[in-house]
């Protein structure tokens, strides 16, 4: 009886360690990422990934390249060991495909997935030359349960889930990758300048 319990426990551990999941991403007309001007991108592409340790959404602030994201711990699902599939997530459409055989040891169940798009380069070139991006955090897009898949389609994204870019019905428009001064920062500078003048 004791041997049977040990065998069952070891089988459970083996199955759990070998559990694999898939991440899919497809864009179609009227549910796609566009340039800041609303045009269909002719270069660039999409990265779908997560952070090796959980991060606040503010981790994206001040980033100006894909390399910056990697330095912050971002992992594209295509970079994980043992995966299968070579999705075409480069612009222009059709952007489609899946990465399969992702170990849940590398992508734990419930891990937040992000869709990040750039307007130049490709995943293989680190999106070199990109000047615009979009960052999307669909709250439903999390690491799937064992032996299942997660589709990161844009049709379920709502405005607040577009961290960088503009929600444009089912589409998302990119925004400048080089951070621009925010209205709050500009207002604070103006406010400080007003008081400096008054003190003189």
mmCIF file of C-alpha atoms in Angstrom:
data_model
loop_
_atom_site.group_PDB
_atom_site.id
_atom_site.type_symbol
_atom_site.label_atom_id
_atom_site.label_comp_id
_atom_site.label_asym_id
_atom_site.label_seq_id
_atom_site.Cartn_x
_atom_site.Cartn_y
_atom_site.Cartn_z
ATOM 1 C CA UNK A 1 0.000 0.000 0.000
ATOM 2 C CA UNK A 2 2.828 2.367 0.914
ATOM 3 C CA UNK A 3 4.591 1.569 -2.389
ATOM 4 C CA UNK A 4 1.383 2.351 -4.335
ATOM 5 C CA UNK A 5 1.084 5.755 -2.628
ATOM 6 C CA UNK A 6 4.711 6.599 -3.392
ATOM 7 C CA UNK A 7 4.262 5.526 -7.032
ATOM 8 C CA UNK A 8 1.085 7.615 -7.403
ATOM 9 C CA UNK A 9 2.785 10.656 -5.860
ATOM 10 C CA UNK A 10 5.821 10.334 -8.131
ATOM 11 C CA UNK A 11 3.585 10.004 -11.213
ATOM 12 C CA UNK A 12 1.688 13.150 -10.174
ATOM 13 C CA UNK A 13 4.955 15.079 -9.773
ATOM 14 C CA UNK A 14 6.194 13.826 -13.167
ATOM 15 C CA UNK A 15 2.955 14.809 -14.919
ATOM 16 C CA UNK A 16 2.987 18.241 -13.276
ATOM 17 C CA UNK A 17 6.618 18.836 -14.218
ATOM 18 C CA UNK A 18 5.932 17.899 -17.824
ATOM 19 C CA UNK A 19 2.666 19.822 -18.218
ATOM 20 C CA UNK A 20 2.793 21.971 -21.322
ATOM 21 C CA UNK A 21 0.624 24.783 -22.624
ATOM 22 C CA UNK A 22 0.236 26.882 -25.787
ATOM 23 C CA UNK A 23 0.010 30.624 -26.464
ATOM 24 C CA UNK A 24 -1.768 31.747 -29.649
ATOM 25 C CA UNK A 25 -1.938 35.164 -31.274
ATOM 26 C CA UNK A 26 -3.848 36.143 -34.402
ATOM 27 C CA UNK A 27 -4.702 39.568 -35.790
ATOM 28 C CA UNK A 28 -7.359 40.165 -38.404
ATOM 29 C CA UNK A 29 -8.709 43.254 -40.143
ATOM 30 C CA UNK A 30 -10.613 45.359 -37.569
ATOM 31 C CA UNK A 31 -8.842 43.634 -34.662
ATOM 32 C CA UNK A 32 -5.212 44.530 -35.171
ATOM 33 C CA UNK A 33 -2.405 46.812 -34.077
ATOM 34 C CA UNK A 34 -1.972 49.931 -36.222
ATOM 35 C CA UNK A 35 0.605 52.714 -36.384
ATOM 36 C CA UNK A 36 -0.036 55.928 -34.427
ATOM 37 C CA UNK A 37 -1.471 57.389 -37.641
ATOM 38 C CA UNK A 38 -3.932 54.503 -37.936
ATOM 39 C CA UNK A 39 -2.166 52.792 -40.851
ATOM 40 C CA UNK A 40 -1.494 49.073 -41.207
ATOM 41 C CA UNK A 41 2.164 48.495 -40.212
ATOM 42 C CA UNK A 42 4.420 47.300 -43.012
ATOM 43 C CA UNK A 43 7.321 46.416 -40.680
ATOM 44 C CA UNK A 44 7.835 45.436 -37.085
ATOM 45 C CA UNK A 45 5.940 42.800 -35.229
ATOM 46 C CA UNK A 46 4.579 41.457 -31.991
ATOM 47 C CA UNK A 47 6.184 39.978 -28.901
ATOM 48 C CA UNK A 48 4.081 38.017 -26.452
ATOM 49 C CA UNK A 49 5.655 37.431 -23.106
ATOM 50 C CA UNK A 50 5.786 37.909 -19.378
ATOM 51 C CA UNK A 51 8.136 39.008 -16.625
ATOM 52 C CA UNK A 52 10.298 36.426 -14.890
ATOM 53 C CA UNK A 53 9.174 37.922 -11.573
ATOM 54 C CA UNK A 54 5.822 39.722 -11.204
ATOM 55 C CA UNK A 55 6.052 43.435 -11.989
ATOM 56 C CA UNK A 56 3.816 46.470 -11.664
ATOM 57 C CA UNK A 57 2.582 47.898 -14.969
ATOM 58 C CA UNK A 58 4.842 50.876 -14.308
ATOM 59 C CA UNK A 59 7.785 48.670 -15.327
ATOM 60 C CA UNK A 60 7.087 49.809 -18.909
ATOM 61 C CA UNK A 61 7.503 53.517 -18.115
ATOM 62 C CA UNK A 62 10.700 55.002 -19.515
ATOM 63 C CA UNK A 63 11.494 52.024 -21.746
ATOM 64 C CA UNK A 64 12.687 52.978 -25.222
ATOM 65 C CA UNK A 65 13.570 49.614 -26.779
ATOM 66 C CA UNK A 66 12.859 45.897 -26.690
ATOM 67 C CA UNK A 67 16.302 45.470 -25.104
ATOM 68 C CA UNK A 68 15.095 47.615 -22.174
ATOM 69 C CA UNK A 69 12.233 45.172 -21.608
ATOM 70 C CA UNK A 70 14.567 42.185 -21.692
ATOM 71 C CA UNK A 71 16.826 43.882 -19.133
ATOM 72 C CA UNK A 72 13.762 44.338 -16.900
ATOM 73 C CA UNK A 73 13.110 40.564 -17.012
ATOM 74 C CA UNK A 74 10.639 40.340 -19.917
ATOM 75 C CA UNK A 75 10.635 36.939 -21.646
ATOM 76 C CA UNK A 76 9.110 36.363 -25.064
ATOM 77 C CA UNK A 77 7.442 32.940 -25.096
ATOM 78 C CA UNK A 78 9.578 32.081 -28.152
ATOM 79 C CA UNK A 79 12.716 32.300 -25.993
ATOM 80 C CA UNK A 80 11.708 29.518 -23.594
ATOM 81 C CA UNK A 81 13.513 26.181 -23.607
ATOM 82 C CA UNK A 82 11.770 23.186 -25.181
ATOM 83 C CA UNK A 83 9.048 25.104 -27.048
ATOM 84 C CA UNK A 84 7.658 24.196 -30.462
ATOM 85 C CA UNK A 85 6.228 26.388 -33.207
ATOM 86 C CA UNK A 86 7.458 29.310 -35.263
ATOM 87 C CA UNK A 87 4.550 31.754 -35.390
ATOM 88 C CA UNK A 88 4.517 34.592 -37.913
ATOM 89 C CA UNK A 89 4.001 37.510 -35.579
ATOM 90 C CA UNK A 90 5.673 39.993 -37.953
ATOM 91 C CA UNK A 91 3.786 42.767 -39.758
ATOM 92 C CA UNK A 92 2.013 43.134 -42.133
ATOM 93 C CA UNK A 93 -0.979 40.801 -41.771
ATOM 94 C CA UNK A 94 -1.434 37.929 -41.545
ATOM 95 C CA UNK A 95 -0.071 37.924 -37.999
ATOM 96 C CA UNK A 96 -0.887 34.448 -36.785
ATOM 97 C CA UNK A 97 0.393 31.336 -35.114
ATOM 98 C CA UNK A 98 1.138 29.704 -31.803
ATOM 99 C CA UNK A 99 3.961 28.665 -29.542
ATOM 100 C CA UNK A 100 3.329 25.230 -28.078
ATOM 101 C CA UNK A 101 4.896 22.829 -25.614
ATOM 102 C CA UNK A 102 5.578 25.627 -23.105
ATOM 103 C CA UNK A 103 6.425 24.094 -19.751
ATOM 104 C CA UNK A 104 4.295 25.345 -16.876
ATOM 105 C CA UNK A 105 7.512 25.359 -14.856
ATOM 106 C CA UNK A 106 8.643 28.235 -17.118
ATOM 107 C CA UNK A 107 5.216 29.871 -17.568
ATOM 108 C CA UNK A 108 3.344 29.241 -14.318
ATOM 109 C CA UNK A 109 -0.449 29.130 -14.442
ATOM 110 C CA UNK A 110 -1.913 32.609 -13.913
ATOM 111 C CA UNK A 111 1.193 34.541 -15.009
ATOM 112 C CA UNK A 112 0.205 37.817 -16.709
ATOM 113 C CA UNK A 113 0.912 37.809 -20.454
ATOM 114 C CA UNK A 114 1.596 41.035 -22.353
ATOM 115 C CA UNK A 115 1.244 41.751 -26.067
ATOM 116 C CA UNK A 116 3.926 44.226 -27.121
ATOM 117 C CA UNK A 117 4.103 45.515 -30.704
ATOM 118 C CA UNK A 118 6.784 47.542 -32.488
ATOM 119 C CA UNK A 119 6.748 49.370 -35.836
ATOM 120 C CA UNK A 120 10.176 48.246 -37.134
ATOM 121 C CA UNK A 121 12.556 45.312 -37.119
ATOM 122 C CA UNK A 122 11.510 41.833 -36.028
ATOM 123 C CA UNK A 123 11.812 39.580 -33.024
ATOM 124 C CA UNK A 124 15.063 38.207 -34.442
ATOM 125 C CA UNK A 125 16.561 41.714 -34.711
ATOM 126 C CA UNK A 126 15.244 42.907 -31.347
ATOM 127 C CA UNK A 127 12.795 45.187 -33.192
ATOM 128 C CA UNK A 128 15.726 47.395 -34.166
ATOM 129 C CA UNK A 129 14.806 50.848 -35.422
ATOM 130 C CA UNK A 130 11.355 50.908 -33.799
ATOM 131 C CA UNK A 131 10.021 54.369 -32.975
ATOM 132 C CA UNK A 132 6.490 53.360 -31.927
ATOM 133 C CA UNK A 133 5.020 50.647 -29.783
ATOM 134 C CA UNK A 134 1.885 49.380 -28.107
ATOM 135 C CA UNK A 135 1.692 47.480 -24.830
ATOM 136 C CA UNK A 136 -1.465 45.549 -24.055
ATOM 137 C CA UNK A 137 -2.324 43.807 -20.810
ATOM 138 C CA UNK A 138 -5.596 41.959 -21.234
ATOM 139 C CA UNK A 139 -6.558 40.860 -17.726
ATOM 140 C CA UNK A 140 -7.843 37.579 -19.213
ATOM 141 C CA UNK A 141 -4.499 36.813 -20.847
ATOM 142 C CA UNK A 142 -2.698 34.787 -18.231
ATOM 143 C CA UNK A 143 -0.656 31.598 -18.321
ATOM 144 C CA UNK A 144 -3.160 28.826 -19.068
ATOM 145 C CA UNK A 145 -3.830 25.739 -16.998
ATOM 146 C CA UNK A 146 -1.983 22.489 -17.686
ATOM 147 C CA UNK A 147 -2.456 21.088 -21.192
ATOM 148 C CA UNK A 148 -4.605 24.000 -22.384
ATOM 149 C CA UNK A 149 -3.999 27.116 -24.479
ATOM 150 C CA UNK A 150 -4.485 30.878 -24.292
ATOM 151 C CA UNK A 151 -5.479 33.005 -27.276
ATOM 152 C CA UNK A 152 -4.278 36.610 -26.990
ATOM 153 C CA UNK A 153 -6.683 38.082 -29.544
ATOM 154 C CA UNK A 154 -7.214 41.861 -29.475
ATOM 155 C CA UNK A 155 -11.005 41.638 -29.683
ATOM 156 C CA UNK A 156 -11.327 41.194 -25.902
ATOM 157 C CA UNK A 157 -9.118 44.171 -24.966
ATOM 158 C CA UNK A 158 -10.779 47.147 -23.237
ATOM 159 C CA UNK A 159 -9.377 50.681 -23.023
ATOM 160 C CA UNK A 160 -7.723 50.447 -19.606
ATOM 161 C CA UNK A 161 -5.844 47.340 -20.721
ATOM 162 C CA UNK A 162 -3.959 49.319 -23.370
ATOM 163 C CA UNK A 163 -0.994 50.461 -21.275
ATOM 164 C CA UNK A 164 0.784 52.219 -24.157
ATOM 165 C CA UNK A 165 -1.081 53.114 -27.324
ATOM 166 C CA UNK A 166 -4.653 54.117 -28.025
ATOM 167 C CA UNK A 167 -7.739 51.930 -27.897
ATOM 168 C CA UNK A 168 -9.386 52.289 -31.298
ATOM 169 C CA UNK A 169 -12.547 50.137 -31.070
ATOM 170 C CA UNK A 170 -11.115 46.608 -31.634
ATOM 171 C CA UNK A 171 -7.858 47.992 -33.010
ATOM 172 C CA UNK A 172 -4.982 49.458 -31.005
ATOM 173 C CA UNK A 173 -2.902 52.356 -32.350
ATOM 174 C CA UNK A 174 0.750 52.493 -31.367
ATOM 175 C CA UNK A 175 2.316 55.491 -29.654
ATOM 176 C CA UNK A 176 5.802 57.008 -29.577
ATOM 177 C CA UNK A 177 8.390 54.686 -28.063
ATOM 178 C CA UNK A 178 10.430 57.649 -26.840
ATOM 179 C CA UNK A 179 8.653 58.805 -23.675
ATOM 180 C CA UNK A 180 7.224 62.294 -23.967
ATOM 181 C CA UNK A 181 6.822 64.561 -20.933
ATOM 182 C CA UNK A 182 3.444 63.921 -19.380
ATOM 183 C CA UNK A 183 0.897 66.653 -18.759
ATOM 184 C CA UNK A 184 1.372 66.151 -15.027
ATOM 185 C CA UNK A 185 5.145 66.678 -15.337
ATOM 186 C CA UNK A 186 4.704 69.741 -17.536
ATOM 187 C CA UNK A 187 2.132 71.131 -15.109
ATOM 188 C CA UNK A 188 4.484 70.594 -12.161
ATOM 189 C CA UNK A 189 7.294 72.399 -14.006
ATOM 190 C CA UNK A 190 4.961 75.320 -14.781
ATOM 191 C CA UNK A 191 3.718 75.423 -11.191
ATOM 192 C CA UNK A 192 7.314 75.493 -9.854
ATOM 193 C CA UNK A 193 8.296 78.212 -12.340
ATOM 194 C CA UNK A 194 5.331 80.334 -11.218
ATOM 195 C CA UNK A 195 6.468 80.219 -7.562
ATOM 196 C CA UNK A 196 10.107 80.877 -8.453
ATOM 197 C CA UNK A 197 9.015 84.071 -10.252
ATOM 198 C CA UNK A 198 6.812 85.176 -7.349
ATOM 199 C CA UNK A 199 9.658 84.840 -4.844
ATOM 200 C CA UNK A 200 11.861 87.228 -6.834
#
